[in-house]
PDB file of C-alpha atoms in Angstrom:
ATOM      1  CA  MET A 200     -97.964  -4.349 -97.469  1.00 59.00           C
ATOM      2  CA  PRO A 201    -100.803  -6.656 -96.288  1.00 68.00           C
ATOM      3  CA  ASP A 202    -104.427  -5.839 -97.011  1.00 81.00           C
ATOM      4  CA  SER A 203    -106.012  -2.873 -95.302  1.00 82.00           C
ATOM      5  CA  PHE A 204    -109.335  -3.146 -93.514  1.00 86.00           C
ATOM      6  CA  VAL A 205    -109.869   0.626 -93.413  1.00 85.00           C
ATOM      7  CA  THR A 206    -112.386   2.295 -95.697  1.00 82.00           C
ATOM      8  CA  GLY A 207    -112.393   5.889 -96.820  1.00 87.00           C
ATOM      9  CA  LEU A 208    -108.632   6.501 -96.644  1.00 92.00           C
ATOM     10  CA  ASP A 209    -106.325   6.182 -99.603  1.00 93.00           C
ATOM     11  CA  GLN A 210    -103.226   3.983 -99.366  1.00 94.00           C
ATOM     12  CA  GLN A 211    -100.835   6.924 -99.168  1.00 95.00           C
ATOM     13  CA  THR A 212    -102.689   8.350 -96.155  1.00 95.00           C
ATOM     14  CA  GLN A 213    -102.754   4.951 -94.479  1.00 96.00           C
ATOM     15  CA  GLU A 214     -99.015   4.520 -95.003  1.00 96.00           C
ATOM     16  CA  GLN A 215     -98.411   7.998 -93.571  1.00 97.00           C
ATOM     17  CA  MET A 216    -100.528   7.187 -90.533  1.00 98.00           C
ATOM     18  CA  CYS A 217     -98.672   3.900 -90.041  1.00 98.00           C
ATOM     19  CA  GLU A 218     -95.431   5.913 -89.874  1.00 98.00           C
ATOM     20  CA  VAL A 219     -96.966   8.355 -87.388  1.00 98.00           C
ATOM     21  CA  LEU A 220     -98.272   5.535 -85.208  1.00 98.00           C
ATOM     22  CA  ASN A 221     -95.072   3.481 -85.365  1.00 98.00           C
ATOM     23  CA  ALA A 222     -93.048   6.513 -84.223  1.00 98.00           C
ATOM     24  CA  ARG A 223     -95.324   6.895 -81.190  1.00 98.00           C
ATOM     25  CA  LEU A 224     -95.304   3.139 -80.619  1.00 98.00           C
ATOM     26  CA  ALA A 225     -91.512   3.120 -80.274  1.00 98.00           C
ATOM     27  CA  VAL A 226     -91.541   5.965 -77.761  1.00 98.00           C
ATOM     28  CA  GLY A 227     -94.470   4.459 -75.844  1.00 98.00           C
ATOM     29  CA  ILE A 228     -92.686   1.133 -75.460  1.00 98.00           C
ATOM     30  CA  ASP A 229     -89.507   2.916 -74.374  1.00 98.00           C
ATOM     31  CA  LEU A 230     -91.467   4.934 -71.817  1.00 98.00           C
ATOM     32  CA  ARG A 231     -93.132   1.788 -70.496  1.00 98.00           C
ATOM     33  CA  LEU A 232     -89.712   0.222 -69.971  1.00 98.00           C
ATOM     34  CA  ALA A 233     -88.563   3.384 -68.145  1.00 98.00           C
ATOM     35  CA  VAL A 234     -91.598   3.090 -65.865  1.00 98.00           C
ATOM     36  CA  LYS A 235     -90.682  -0.525 -65.079  1.00 98.00           C
ATOM     37  CA  GLN A 236     -87.065   0.506 -64.448  1.00 98.00           C
ATOM     38  CA  ALA A 237     -88.280   3.005 -61.861  1.00 98.00           C
ATOM     39  CA  HIS A 238     -90.795   0.526 -60.425  1.00 98.00           C
ATOM     40  CA  TRP A 239     -88.084  -2.061 -59.825  1.00 97.00           C
ATOM     41  CA  ASN A 240     -85.476   0.245 -58.337  1.00 98.00           C
ATOM     42  CA  LEU A 241     -87.108   3.080 -56.418  1.00 96.00           C
ATOM     43  CA  ARG A 242     -86.612   3.445 -52.671  1.00 96.00           C
ATOM     44  CA  GLY A 243     -87.762   5.921 -50.069  1.00 93.00           C
ATOM     45  CA  ARG A 244     -90.725   7.387 -48.252  1.00 91.00           C
ATOM     46  CA  GLY A 245     -93.947   6.580 -50.057  1.00 91.00           C
ATOM     47  CA  PHE A 246     -92.384   3.573 -51.766  1.00 95.00           C
ATOM     48  CA  ILE A 247     -95.378   1.241 -51.839  1.00 96.00           C
ATOM     49  CA  GLY A 248     -97.781   3.845 -53.206  1.00 95.00           C
ATOM     50  CA  VAL A 249     -95.470   4.878 -56.041  1.00 97.00           C
ATOM     51  CA  HIS A 250     -94.422   1.274 -56.682  1.00 97.00           C
ATOM     52  CA  GLU A 251     -98.046   0.179 -57.114  1.00 97.00           C
ATOM     53  CA  LEU A 252     -98.935   3.287 -59.140  1.00 98.00           C
ATOM     54  CA  LEU A 253     -96.153   2.554 -61.605  1.00 98.00           C
ATOM     55  CA  ASP A 254     -97.559  -0.935 -62.220  1.00 97.00           C
ATOM     56  CA  GLU A 255    -100.904   0.658 -63.127  1.00 98.00           C
ATOM     57  CA  VAL A 256     -99.199   3.283 -65.304  1.00 98.00           C
ATOM     58  CA  SER A 257     -97.221   0.591 -67.109  1.00 98.00           C
ATOM     59  CA  ALA A 258    -100.428  -1.302 -67.861  1.00 98.00           C
ATOM     60  CA  ARG A 259    -102.088   1.831 -69.275  1.00 98.00           C
ATOM     61  CA  LEU A 260     -99.049   2.538 -71.460  1.00 98.00           C
ATOM     62  CA  GLY A 261     -99.369  -1.032 -72.703  1.00 98.00           C
ATOM     63  CA  GLU A 262    -103.021  -0.431 -73.576  1.00 98.00           C
ATOM     64  CA  GLY A 263    -102.097   2.673 -75.542  1.00 98.00           C
ATOM     65  CA  THR A 264     -99.278   1.054 -77.470  1.00 98.00           C
ATOM     66  CA  ASP A 265    -101.464  -1.968 -78.191  1.00 98.00           C
ATOM     67  CA  MET A 266    -104.170   0.269 -79.672  1.00 98.00           C
ATOM     68  CA  MET A 267    -101.608   2.020 -81.873  1.00 98.00           C
ATOM     69  CA  ALA A 268    -100.050  -1.254 -83.041  1.00 98.00           C
ATOM     70  CA  GLU A 269    -103.453  -2.736 -83.845  1.00 98.00           C
ATOM     71  CA  ARG A 270    -104.422   0.386 -85.824  1.00 97.00           C
ATOM     72  CA  VAL A 271    -101.239  -0.026 -87.874  1.00 98.00           C
ATOM     73  CA  ALA A 272    -102.137  -3.653 -88.601  1.00 96.00           C
ATOM     74  CA  LEU A 273    -105.713  -2.663 -89.454  1.00 95.00           C
ATOM     75  CA  MET A 274    -104.355  -0.246 -92.069  1.00 96.00           C
ATOM     76  CA  GLY A 275    -102.254  -2.980 -93.642  1.00 95.00           C
ATOM     77  CA  GLY A 276     -98.974  -1.905 -92.076  1.00 96.00           C
ATOM     78  CA  PHE A 277     -96.550  -3.667 -89.801  1.00 97.00           C
ATOM     79  CA  ALA A 278     -96.373  -2.637 -86.143  1.00 98.00           C
ATOM     80  CA  ARG A 279     -92.714  -2.110 -85.348  1.00 98.00           C
ATOM     81  CA  GLY A 280     -92.293  -2.770 -81.650  1.00 97.00           C
ATOM     82  CA  THR A 281     -89.230  -4.950 -81.183  1.00 97.00           C
ATOM     83  CA  THR A 282     -86.577  -3.832 -78.727  1.00 96.00           C
ATOM     84  CA  GLN A 283     -84.205  -3.316 -81.649  1.00 98.00           C
ATOM     85  CA  VAL A 284     -86.615  -0.968 -83.439  1.00 98.00           C
ATOM     86  CA  VAL A 285     -87.531   0.804 -80.212  1.00 98.00           C
ATOM     87  CA  GLY A 286     -83.856   1.343 -79.363  1.00 97.00           C
ATOM     88  CA  ASP A 287     -83.224   2.754 -82.815  1.00 98.00           C
ATOM     89  CA  LYS A 288     -86.363   4.900 -83.166  1.00 97.00           C
ATOM     90  CA  THR A 289     -87.133   6.276 -79.702  1.00 98.00           C
ATOM     91  CA  THR A 290     -86.629   9.981 -79.193  1.00 97.00           C
ATOM     92  CA  LEU A 291     -86.578   9.807 -75.402  1.00 97.00           C
ATOM     93  CA  LYS A 292     -83.269  10.333 -73.670  1.00 96.00           C
ATOM     94  CA  PRO A 293     -81.900   7.159 -72.063  1.00 97.00           C
ATOM     95  CA  TYR A 294     -83.339   6.429 -68.636  1.00 98.00           C
ATOM     96  CA  PRO A 295     -80.730   6.385 -65.849  1.00 97.00           C
ATOM     97  CA  VAL A 296     -80.452   2.811 -64.599  1.00 95.00           C
ATOM     98  CA  GLU A 297     -78.826   3.481 -61.230  1.00 96.00           C
ATOM     99  CA  LEU A 298     -81.394   5.751 -59.583  1.00 95.00           C
ATOM    100  CA  THR A 299     -83.097   4.757 -56.360  1.00 96.00           C
ATOM    101  CA  ALA A 300     -84.532   7.979 -54.878  1.00 96.00           C
ATOM    102  CA  ILE A 301     -88.263   8.302 -55.472  1.00 96.00           C
ATOM    103  CA  GLU A 302     -87.964  12.057 -56.120  1.00 95.00           C
ATOM    104  CA  GLU A 303     -85.388  11.491 -58.861  1.00 96.00           C
ATOM    105  CA  HIS A 304     -87.511   8.810 -60.512  1.00 97.00           C
ATOM    106  CA  ILE A 305     -90.561  11.077 -60.387  1.00 97.00           C
ATOM    107  CA  SER A 306     -88.635  13.917 -62.019  1.00 97.00           C
ATOM    108  CA  GLU A 307     -87.198  11.672 -64.730  1.00 98.00           C
ATOM    109  CA  LEU A 308     -90.571  10.085 -65.487  1.00 98.00           C
ATOM    110  CA  VAL A 309     -92.572  13.325 -65.532  1.00 98.00           C
ATOM    111  CA  SER A 310     -90.088  14.824 -67.982  1.00 97.00           C
ATOM    112  CA  ARG A 311     -90.437  11.848 -70.312  1.00 98.00           C
ATOM    113  CA  PHE A 312     -94.220  11.719 -69.978  1.00 98.00           C
ATOM    114  CA  LYS A 313     -94.428  15.377 -70.998  1.00 98.00           C
ATOM    115  CA  ASP A 314     -92.235  14.708 -74.031  1.00 98.00           C
ATOM    116  CA  TYR A 315     -94.397  11.719 -74.983  1.00 98.00           C
ATOM    117  CA  GLY A 316     -97.576  13.727 -74.482  1.00 98.00           C
ATOM    118  CA  GLU A 317     -96.274  16.401 -76.836  1.00 98.00           C
ATOM    119  CA  MET A 318     -95.410  13.758 -79.417  1.00 98.00           C
ATOM    120  CA  ILE A 319     -98.890  12.233 -79.135  1.00 98.00           C
ATOM    121  CA  ARG A 320    -100.468  15.672 -79.697  1.00 98.00           C
ATOM    122  CA  LYS A 321     -98.346  16.202 -82.825  1.00 98.00           C
ATOM    123  CA  GLY A 322     -99.572  12.827 -84.037  1.00 98.00           C
ATOM    124  CA  MET A 323    -103.168  13.922 -83.418  1.00 98.00           C
ATOM    125  CA  GLU A 324    -102.543  17.028 -85.527  1.00 98.00           C
ATOM    126  CA  ALA A 325    -100.984  14.959 -88.327  1.00 98.00           C
ATOM    127  CA  ALA A 326    -103.971  12.603 -88.312  1.00 98.00           C
ATOM    128  CA  ASP A 327    -106.411  15.525 -88.363  1.00 97.00           C
ATOM    129  CA  ASP A 328    -104.520  17.140 -91.244  1.00 97.00           C
ATOM    130  CA  ALA A 329    -104.611  13.826 -93.149  1.00 97.00           C
ATOM    131  CA  GLY A 330    -108.354  13.435 -92.568  1.00 96.00           C
ATOM    132  CA  ASP A 331    -107.932  10.285 -90.476  1.00 97.00           C
ATOM    133  CA  GLU A 332    -110.409  10.940 -87.688  1.00 97.00           C
ATOM    134  CA  ASP A 333    -110.101   7.422 -86.270  1.00 97.00           C
ATOM    135  CA  THR A 334    -106.347   7.695 -85.741  1.00 98.00           C
ATOM    136  CA  ALA A 335    -106.795  11.198 -84.311  1.00 98.00           C
ATOM    137  CA  ASP A 336    -109.444   9.848 -81.926  1.00 98.00           C
ATOM    138  CA  LEU A 337    -107.228   6.930 -80.894  1.00 98.00           C
ATOM    139  CA  LEU A 338    -104.337   9.302 -80.174  1.00 98.00           C
ATOM    140  CA  THR A 339    -106.702  11.597 -78.238  1.00 98.00           C
ATOM    141  CA  GLU A 340    -107.581   8.664 -75.997  1.00 98.00           C
ATOM    142  CA  VAL A 341    -103.889   7.860 -75.507  1.00 98.00           C
ATOM    143  CA  SER A 342    -103.205  11.540 -74.779  1.00 98.00           C
ATOM    144  CA  ARG A 343    -105.816  11.582 -72.015  1.00 98.00           C
ATOM    145  CA  MET A 344    -104.203   8.549 -70.359  1.00 98.00           C
ATOM    146  CA  VAL A 345    -100.708  10.035 -70.678  1.00 98.00           C
ATOM    147  CA  GLU A 346    -101.729  13.379 -69.209  1.00 98.00           C
ATOM    148  CA  LYS A 347    -103.541  11.730 -66.313  1.00 98.00           C
ATOM    149  CA  ASP A 348    -100.540   9.511 -65.579  1.00 98.00           C
ATOM    150  CA  THR A 349     -98.201  12.500 -65.783  1.00 98.00           C
ATOM    151  CA  TRP A 350    -100.314  14.112 -63.079  1.00 97.00           C
ATOM    152  CA  PHE A 351    -100.532  10.922 -60.981  1.00 97.00           C
ATOM    153  CA  ILE A 352     -96.774  10.485 -61.049  1.00 97.00           C
ATOM    154  CA  GLY A 353     -95.934  14.175 -60.585  1.00 96.00           C
ATOM    155  CA  ALA A 354     -98.341  14.574 -57.666  1.00 95.00           C
ATOM    156  CA  ASN A 355     -96.012  12.326 -55.642  1.00 93.00           C
ATOM    157  CA  ALA A 356     -93.255  14.930 -55.658  1.00 85.00           C
ATOM    158  CA  ALA A 357     -92.546  16.622 -52.342  1.00 66.00           C
ATOM    159  CA  VAL A 358     -93.861  20.159 -52.212  1.00 54.00           C
TER     160      VAL A 358
END
């Protein structure tokens, strides 16, 4: 394991937090790819608004995963974000690749965003329990973005 640049946390705690963050990293990357899948293939009323929104959502997911990966590196771990690792470690169900209807994409994405949000919250709890306030704070920031994007996406559903 490379050198850590974190002070005040023992190595065992840092290794535990690297595992927590890498698990969320894999799911976050998978979710970002699902968002792009929807972005590329959706059709229907409201297309341009949802299409553009999904680009913004994808960028925010990228910011969140980047923060997690950098925290892992800061703690002397290795960020594990290759497609091979993501495919092996994600806990999201596979995204359907032949959808076009906006409503179906919205439903599929909202479901996955809620699952990811729950996973982020469990990571926050693990970081709190371990006494790693910085990781908990980072995951809180990611959680806020995920919840807001869940709302942004879900608000496009027909009522």
